[in-house]
Structures are given as structure tokens and as C-alpha cells.
Short mmCIF file of C-alpha atoms and ligand atoms in Angstrom, two decimals:
data_model
loop_
_atom_site.label_atom_id
_atom_site.label_comp_id
_atom_site.label_asym_id
_atom_site.label_seq_id
_atom_site.Cartn_x
_atom_site.Cartn_y
_atom_site.Cartn_z
CA UNK A 1 14.35 -27.54 6.10
CA UNK A 2 17.04 -25.66 7.87
CA UNK A 3 21.07 -26.41 8.22
CA UNK A 4 20.45 -27.62 11.82
CA UNK A 5 18.10 -30.11 10.95
CA UNK A 6 19.48 -31.18 7.64
CA UNK A 7 22.97 -31.65 9.42
CA UNK A 8 21.41 -33.53 12.21
CA UNK A 9 19.49 -36.15 9.81
CA UNK A 10 22.96 -36.64 7.66
CA UNK A 11 25.15 -36.98 10.76
CA UNK A 12 22.99 -39.74 11.99
CA UNK A 13 22.71 -41.53 8.60
CA UNK A 14 26.54 -41.59 8.44
CA UNK A 15 26.52 -42.90 12.17
CA UNK A 16 24.60 -45.55 11.63
CA UNK A 17 26.96 -46.44 8.58
CA UNK A 18 30.00 -46.53 10.70
CA UNK A 19 31.37 -43.55 9.18
CA UNK A 20 34.34 -42.39 11.29
CA UNK A 21 33.93 -38.56 11.65
CA UNK A 22 30.17 -37.93 10.54
CA UNK A 23 29.68 -34.34 11.72
CA UNK A 24 32.88 -33.24 10.21
CA UNK A 25 31.96 -35.02 7.27
CA UNK A 26 28.38 -33.54 6.81
CA UNK A 27 29.93 -30.17 7.64
CA UNK A 28 32.59 -30.30 4.69
CA UNK A 29 29.95 -31.64 2.44
CA UNK A 30 27.29 -29.12 3.09
CA UNK A 31 29.88 -25.95 3.58
CA UNK A 32 30.97 -26.73 0.17
CA UNK A 33 27.76 -27.35 -1.37
CA UNK A 34 26.39 -24.18 -0.36
CA UNK A 35 29.86 -22.44 -1.27
CA UNK A 36 30.35 -20.96 2.28
CA UNK A 37 32.77 -21.69 5.01
CA UNK A 38 32.34 -24.34 7.91
CA UNK A 39 32.19 -21.32 10.51
CA UNK A 40 28.85 -20.24 8.45
CA UNK A 41 27.25 -23.26 8.77
CA UNK A 42 28.03 -23.63 12.67
CA UNK A 43 26.86 -19.71 13.12
CA UNK A 44 23.80 -20.09 11.24
CA UNK A 45 21.95 -23.31 12.19
CA UNK A 46 18.48 -21.72 11.40
CA UNK A 47 19.28 -20.40 8.08
CA UNK A 48 16.76 -22.46 5.72
CA UNK A 49 18.01 -24.81 2.80
CA UNK A 50 16.25 -24.58 -0.93
CA UNK A 51 14.95 -28.32 -2.10
CA UNK A 52 17.54 -28.50 -4.69
CA UNK A 53 20.49 -27.84 -2.04
CA UNK A 54 18.71 -30.33 0.11
CA UNK A 55 18.41 -33.22 -2.81
CA UNK A 56 21.83 -32.38 -3.77
CA UNK A 57 23.24 -32.93 -0.18
CA UNK A 58 21.32 -35.99 0.26
CA UNK A 59 23.11 -37.51 -2.87
CA UNK A 60 26.28 -36.57 -1.48
CA UNK A 61 25.01 -38.41 2.05
CA UNK A 62 24.36 -41.31 0.17
CA UNK A 63 27.53 -41.88 -1.32
CA UNK A 64 29.93 -40.77 1.87
CA UNK A 65 27.42 -43.27 3.58
CA UNK A 66 29.12 -45.96 0.91
CA UNK A 67 32.71 -44.95 1.82
CA UNK A 68 33.31 -42.75 -0.92
CA UNK A 69 36.22 -40.41 -0.24
CA UNK A 70 35.37 -36.70 0.78
CA UNK A 71 37.99 -35.68 -1.90
CA UNK A 72 35.50 -36.90 -4.44
CA UNK A 73 32.78 -35.61 -3.17
CA UNK A 74 33.80 -32.16 -2.93
CA UNK A 75 36.22 -32.61 -6.24
CA UNK A 76 39.49 -31.09 -4.56
CA UNK A 77 42.27 -32.20 -2.12
CA UNK A 78 44.51 -29.85 -0.70
CA UNK A 79 48.35 -30.68 -1.46
CA UNK A 80 51.53 -28.70 -0.82
CA UNK A 81 49.88 -24.97 -1.07
CA UNK A 82 46.88 -25.50 -3.39
CA UNK A 83 43.69 -26.99 -3.96
CA UNK A 84 43.61 -29.73 -6.66
CA UNK A 85 40.87 -31.07 -8.84
CA UNK A 86 40.12 -34.69 -8.49
CA UNK A 87 37.54 -37.09 -9.32
CA UNK A 88 37.42 -41.05 -9.43
CA UNK A 89 40.24 -40.95 -12.63
CA UNK A 90 42.93 -39.81 -10.34
CA UNK A 91 44.40 -40.95 -7.07
CA UNK A 92 43.91 -38.54 -4.33
CA UNK A 93 47.18 -36.79 -3.51
CA UNK A 94 48.51 -38.05 0.02
CA UNK A 95 50.41 -35.68 2.63
CA UNK A 96 53.29 -38.42 2.31
CA UNK A 97 54.06 -37.28 -1.36
CA UNK A 98 54.49 -34.03 -0.66
CA UNK A 99 57.87 -35.06 0.77
CA UNK A 100 59.02 -35.25 -3.09
CA UNK A 101 58.17 -31.64 -3.62
CA UNK A 102 60.18 -30.93 -0.26
CA UNK A 103 63.20 -32.75 -1.57
CA UNK A 104 63.07 -30.78 -4.90
CA UNK A 105 62.88 -27.47 -3.47
CA UNK A 106 65.96 -28.55 -0.79
CA UNK A 107 67.99 -29.42 -3.87
CA UNK A 108 67.55 -26.41 -6.15
CA UNK A 109 67.76 -22.65 -5.36
CA UNK A 110 64.68 -20.57 -6.38
CA UNK A 111 66.40 -19.16 -9.76
CA UNK A 112 67.66 -22.41 -11.17
CA UNK A 113 66.55 -23.57 -14.60
CA UNK A 114 65.92 -26.97 -14.93
CA UNK A 115 63.68 -29.75 -17.06
CA UNK A 116 61.54 -31.71 -15.19
CA UNK A 117 59.58 -34.65 -16.24
CA UNK A 118 56.94 -36.38 -13.86
CA UNK A 119 56.15 -40.02 -14.86
CA UNK A 120 52.12 -41.21 -13.94
CA UNK A 121 51.34 -37.69 -13.09
CA UNK A 122 47.86 -38.19 -12.22
CA UNK A 123 46.04 -35.02 -11.11
CA UNK A 124 49.46 -33.26 -11.70
CA UNK A 125 49.76 -31.95 -8.06
CA UNK A 126 53.50 -32.94 -7.65
CA UNK A 127 54.46 -31.06 -10.78
CA UNK A 128 52.13 -28.51 -10.86
CA UNK A 129 53.33 -27.70 -7.08
CA UNK A 130 57.21 -27.86 -8.00
CA UNK A 131 56.39 -25.72 -11.04
CA UNK A 132 54.65 -23.09 -9.17
CA UNK A 133 57.55 -22.89 -6.43
CA UNK A 134 60.66 -22.50 -9.33
CA UNK A 135 59.75 -19.88 -11.89
CA UNK A 136 62.35 -21.24 -14.26
CA UNK A 137 61.28 -24.60 -14.25
CA UNK A 138 59.82 -26.20 -17.26
CA UNK A 139 57.57 -29.35 -16.72
CA UNK A 140 56.62 -32.03 -18.56
CA UNK A 141 53.82 -34.48 -17.39
CA UNK A 142 52.93 -37.99 -18.74
CA UNK A 143 50.32 -40.12 -17.89
CA UNK A 144 49.04 -43.56 -19.48
CA UNK A 145 45.07 -42.63 -18.51
CA UNK A 146 43.71 -40.10 -21.13
CA UNK A 147 41.26 -38.94 -18.21
CA UNK A 148 43.99 -37.99 -15.94
CA UNK A 149 45.82 -35.89 -18.63
CA UNK A 150 42.32 -33.75 -18.78
CA UNK A 151 42.59 -33.47 -14.80
CA UNK A 152 46.06 -32.30 -14.90
CA UNK A 153 45.33 -30.16 -17.59
CA UNK A 154 42.48 -28.81 -16.01
CA UNK A 155 44.75 -27.99 -12.59
CA UNK A 156 47.28 -26.31 -14.59
CA UNK A 157 44.78 -23.61 -15.95
CA UNK A 158 43.31 -22.83 -12.51
CA UNK A 159 47.08 -22.50 -11.10
CA UNK A 160 47.82 -20.34 -14.34
CA UNK A 161 51.04 -22.57 -15.06
CA UNK A 162 50.09 -23.10 -18.94
CA UNK A 163 53.00 -21.38 -20.11
CA UNK A 164 55.51 -23.65 -18.30
CA UNK A 165 53.74 -27.29 -18.21
CA UNK A 166 53.00 -29.72 -21.10
CA UNK A 167 51.14 -32.79 -20.47
CA UNK A 168 51.03 -36.02 -22.75
CA UNK A 169 48.66 -39.02 -22.72
CA UNK A 170 51.37 -41.59 -23.11
CA UNK A 171 52.74 -44.93 -21.84
CA UNK A 172 56.36 -44.59 -20.38
CA UNK A 173 57.18 -47.08 -22.90
CA UNK A 174 56.35 -44.83 -25.69
CA UNK A 175 57.32 -41.66 -24.68
CA UNK A 176 60.80 -40.60 -26.03
CA UNK A 177 60.50 -36.59 -26.16
CA UNK A 178 63.26 -34.39 -24.32
CA UNK A 179 66.36 -35.23 -21.68
CA UNK A 180 65.34 -33.90 -18.23
CA UNK A 181 67.47 -32.64 -15.39
CA UNK A 182 65.03 -34.13 -12.95
CA UNK A 183 62.63 -36.63 -13.16
CA UNK A 184 60.05 -37.63 -10.58
CA UNK A 185 57.34 -40.32 -10.10
CA UNK A 186 54.82 -41.67 -7.87
CA UNK A 187 54.25 -45.11 -9.54
CA UNK A 188 51.81 -47.60 -8.71
CA UNK A 189 53.69 -49.65 -6.22
CA UNK A 190 51.46 -51.95 -4.51
CA UNK A 191 51.63 -55.52 -5.09
CA UNK A 192 48.72 -57.09 -6.73
CA UNK A 193 47.52 -59.80 -4.10
CA UNK A 194 47.84 -56.80 -1.16
CA UNK A 195 45.42 -54.52 -3.02
CA UNK A 196 42.62 -55.90 -1.16
CA UNK A 197 44.27 -55.32 1.89
CA UNK A 198 44.18 -51.77 1.31
CA UNK A 199 41.61 -49.48 3.18
CA UNK A 200 38.05 -50.11 1.68
CA UNK A 201 37.85 -46.58 0.77
CA UNK A 202 40.97 -46.67 -1.08
CA UNK A 203 40.56 -49.71 -2.81
CA UNK A 204 36.78 -49.18 -3.65
CA UNK A 205 36.98 -46.08 -5.16
CA UNK A 206 40.37 -44.98 -6.07
CA UNK A 207 41.97 -46.21 -9.55
CA UNK A 208 43.52 -49.44 -9.50
CA UNK A 209 45.66 -48.16 -12.39
CA UNK A 210 47.30 -45.72 -10.29
CA UNK A 211 47.92 -48.57 -7.46
CA UNK A 212 48.50 -52.07 -8.97
CA UNK A 213 52.34 -52.65 -9.10
CA UNK A 214 51.81 -55.92 -10.58
CA UNK A 215 52.90 -59.48 -8.76
CA UNK A 216 55.61 -58.31 -7.01
CA UNK A 217 54.81 -54.76 -6.46
CA UNK A 218 57.86 -53.75 -8.51
CA UNK A 219 56.63 -53.99 -12.03
CA UNK A 220 55.91 -50.42 -12.66
CA UNK A 221 58.87 -49.25 -10.59
CA UNK A 222 61.15 -51.34 -12.69
CA UNK A 223 59.63 -50.01 -16.10
CA UNK A 224 59.96 -46.35 -15.03
CA UNK A 225 63.22 -46.65 -13.48
CA UNK A 226 64.42 -48.25 -17.38
CA UNK A 227 62.67 -45.56 -18.96
CA UNK A 228 64.10 -42.94 -16.55
CA UNK A 229 67.30 -44.15 -17.52
CA UNK A 230 67.48 -42.92 -21.36
CA UNK A 231 65.25 -39.72 -20.48
CA UNK A 232 67.37 -38.36 -17.92
CA UNK A 233 70.53 -36.10 -18.31
CA UNK A 234 73.95 -37.10 -16.95
CA UNK A 235 74.20 -36.11 -13.27
CA UNK A 236 70.30 -35.65 -13.65
CA UNK A 237 68.52 -36.38 -10.37
CA UNK A 238 65.45 -39.43 -10.00
CA UNK A 239 63.07 -38.92 -7.06
CA UNK A 240 60.79 -42.14 -6.41
CA UNK A 241 58.22 -42.20 -4.30
CA UNK A 242 58.01 -46.21 -2.89
CA UNK A 243 56.11 -48.53 -0.48
CA UNK A 244 57.17 -48.80 3.00
CA UNK A 245 59.05 -51.97 2.24
CA UNK A 246 60.72 -51.62 -0.74
CA UNK A 247 63.79 -49.63 -0.14
CA UNK A 248 66.69 -52.25 -0.64
CA UNK A 249 64.89 -53.90 -3.75
CA UNK A 250 64.12 -50.62 -5.04
CA UNK A 251 67.83 -49.37 -4.45
CA UNK A 252 69.13 -52.24 -6.27
CA UNK A 253 66.76 -51.86 -9.30
CA UNK A 254 68.34 -48.25 -9.32
CA UNK A 255 71.43 -49.27 -9.35
CA UNK A 256 71.43 -51.81 -11.76
CA UNK A 257 70.25 -49.30 -14.21
CA UNK A 258 73.26 -46.85 -13.33
CA UNK A 259 71.81 -44.54 -10.64
CA UNK A 260 73.70 -43.60 -7.51
CA UNK A 261 71.71 -43.93 -4.57
CA UNK A 262 71.68 -40.29 -2.83
CA UNK A 263 69.49 -41.07 0.09
CA UNK A 264 66.21 -42.55 1.24
CA UNK A 265 63.55 -40.68 2.74
CA UNK A 266 61.11 -41.78 5.80
CA UNK A 267 57.33 -40.51 5.65
CA UNK A 268 55.61 -38.83 8.23
CA UNK A 269 54.79 -42.48 9.64
CA UNK A 270 58.60 -43.11 10.11
CA UNK A 271 58.27 -45.44 7.03
CA UNK A 272 60.61 -45.51 4.27
CA UNK A 273 58.49 -43.56 1.48
CA UNK A 274 61.06 -41.90 -0.95
CA UNK A 275 64.23 -42.68 -2.68
CA UNK A 276 66.64 -39.64 -4.34
CA UNK A 277 68.96 -40.68 -6.85
CA UNK A 278 71.67 -39.45 -9.35
CA UNK A 279 72.28 -40.78 -13.12
CA UNK A 280 76.02 -41.29 -13.08
N1 LIG B 1 50.51 -44.45 -1.20
C1 LIG B 1 49.20 -45.07 -1.84
C2 LIG B 1 48.66 -45.89 -0.68
O1 LIG B 1 48.77 -45.54 0.22
C3 LIG B 1 49.81 -45.98 -2.73
C4 LIG B 1 50.14 -45.04 -3.89
C5 LIG B 1 50.78 -45.72 -5.10
O2 LIG B 1 50.61 -46.81 -5.30
N2 LIG B 1 51.34 -44.82 -5.77
O3 LIG B 1 47.31 -46.01 -0.89
#
């Protein structure tokens, strides 16, 4: 079968299953599979695919048909300036989370020298993006998921950052290592009872461990803030991603633990998404 026939068959399968952008999805999956760019696929519709390629592609279409996110099917997602390896064991990096990177870069000049900790690092995308932009920063990432640590280490190698970043498989509770100028975190913050209302493609495929914020949505945030207090230097900065309706409560939690609130930042959808605070 050639590219054109293979694509049109796959597009109609996705259409039947109400997948939103069937043509785009199929082009991304096929170009990734045959390691060519999308332009190649569009310009060479008569190129033949071999049986191995076709069977692999069919398999990907079967998975996409059930709603599995493209990022897990091609095992990468762009975040900030790089592509990160991802699979079902880590949350797919979100554009809104780039706000944390952006704010850190605004706060520290190119040559500043800082120790940074990322709590619940997942794919490592926040920490590694910052470290790459600031050549004198040293980073530590922790995650309660052992599989996530394997992935963040893999991403560190891909980006040639192994000299400046360490990852530990650890709960925040057991972690007692170092004092940091800066702590960042995108904690799980979805209220337990609201998990089922998340987009089905999110909740059916992404790790609940990375989303579940407990009964009120604040249980991990509370835990992380309390721990950050002991791991941060005086005047150190703490940057936390939060849910759209969590700003006031999180401000209160931070203030109770001795943090001064610098500001809250809105995401691209105009929702409160991130709080910057300083340990006093
Ligand atoms: N922003 C994520 C979502 O919309 C949630 C991430 C998190 O809990 N840290 O699904």
C-alpha cells in the first residue's frame, strides 16, 4: 500500500471514532513512524510502505482510535525549546507549565548561580528546560514514581545535562538532601472527586499519581509547601503551579508556612495557574 491509501483508510477509522483532527493525527503518526517530516508525506503520496510499517501504523491507529494521546504514541512532546521523551508513566508536559520556566528566567540573569529543586519532576521538563537556559544552575529532581525517574534521567542524557542535574526516586517526605535557592513544582492538584470530569483522554491515559490532589485537591500542595519550607534557603523562591480555582487557598497555605506571596500568574486561558513566593 502507498502513503495515500494507507492514510485515507486510517483517517476514516479515526473519523468513525470521533477523533477530532483525524488527518493531522494520521500524518503525525505516519511521518513519525517512517522518520520523515510531514511535508514528505504530503508531497510523496505514491511512495510505498512495507508490511512492517503498515502493521505498526495500524497498531498506532488502533490506540489513537481509543483516545490515547498522540504524545504517548510518538513518545515525545515539545516543551519550551526541546522535545521530551514521554510515555504513560509521566504526565504530558502542558504549554501552561512553561509559565514556570518563563518566570524563573525573568527572575535570574544568565550568569547567576543557583541550586534548584523540582518536586514531582515527572518527565523532568521544567527542571531540564531551566537548567539548559542557565549554565550555572545545578538541579535536583525528585519523584515518587520510580518509572518517572528513569524517564527524567533519559531526558537529561538526551539534552547533555548530566553534569548539572541529579534525580532521586523519593517521596517528598523522605527527602532531606540539600538547601535550595529555588524550588519549583507542578504538583498533582485535581480534586479526587473531579478526576472523573477531566477530559477522557487525560484521565484514561495519564498517570493518576500525577493528577490526584486528594479529597480537597490540596493534599499534595500542602505536603510540598511544608517540605519546601525546610529545604529552601532564607529568601529562596518557591514557584508552584496550581489549579484555576486554588489561588486564595494556596496563598493562605504558603503564608501559614512562612512564605511571602510575590505574585500569582495567569495562564494562556486567563486562569490563575502559578504562584511565586519567597521564604522569609
Ligand atoms: N493541568 C493538568 C490538567 O489539566 C493537571 C496537572 C496537575 O495536576 N498537576 O490535567
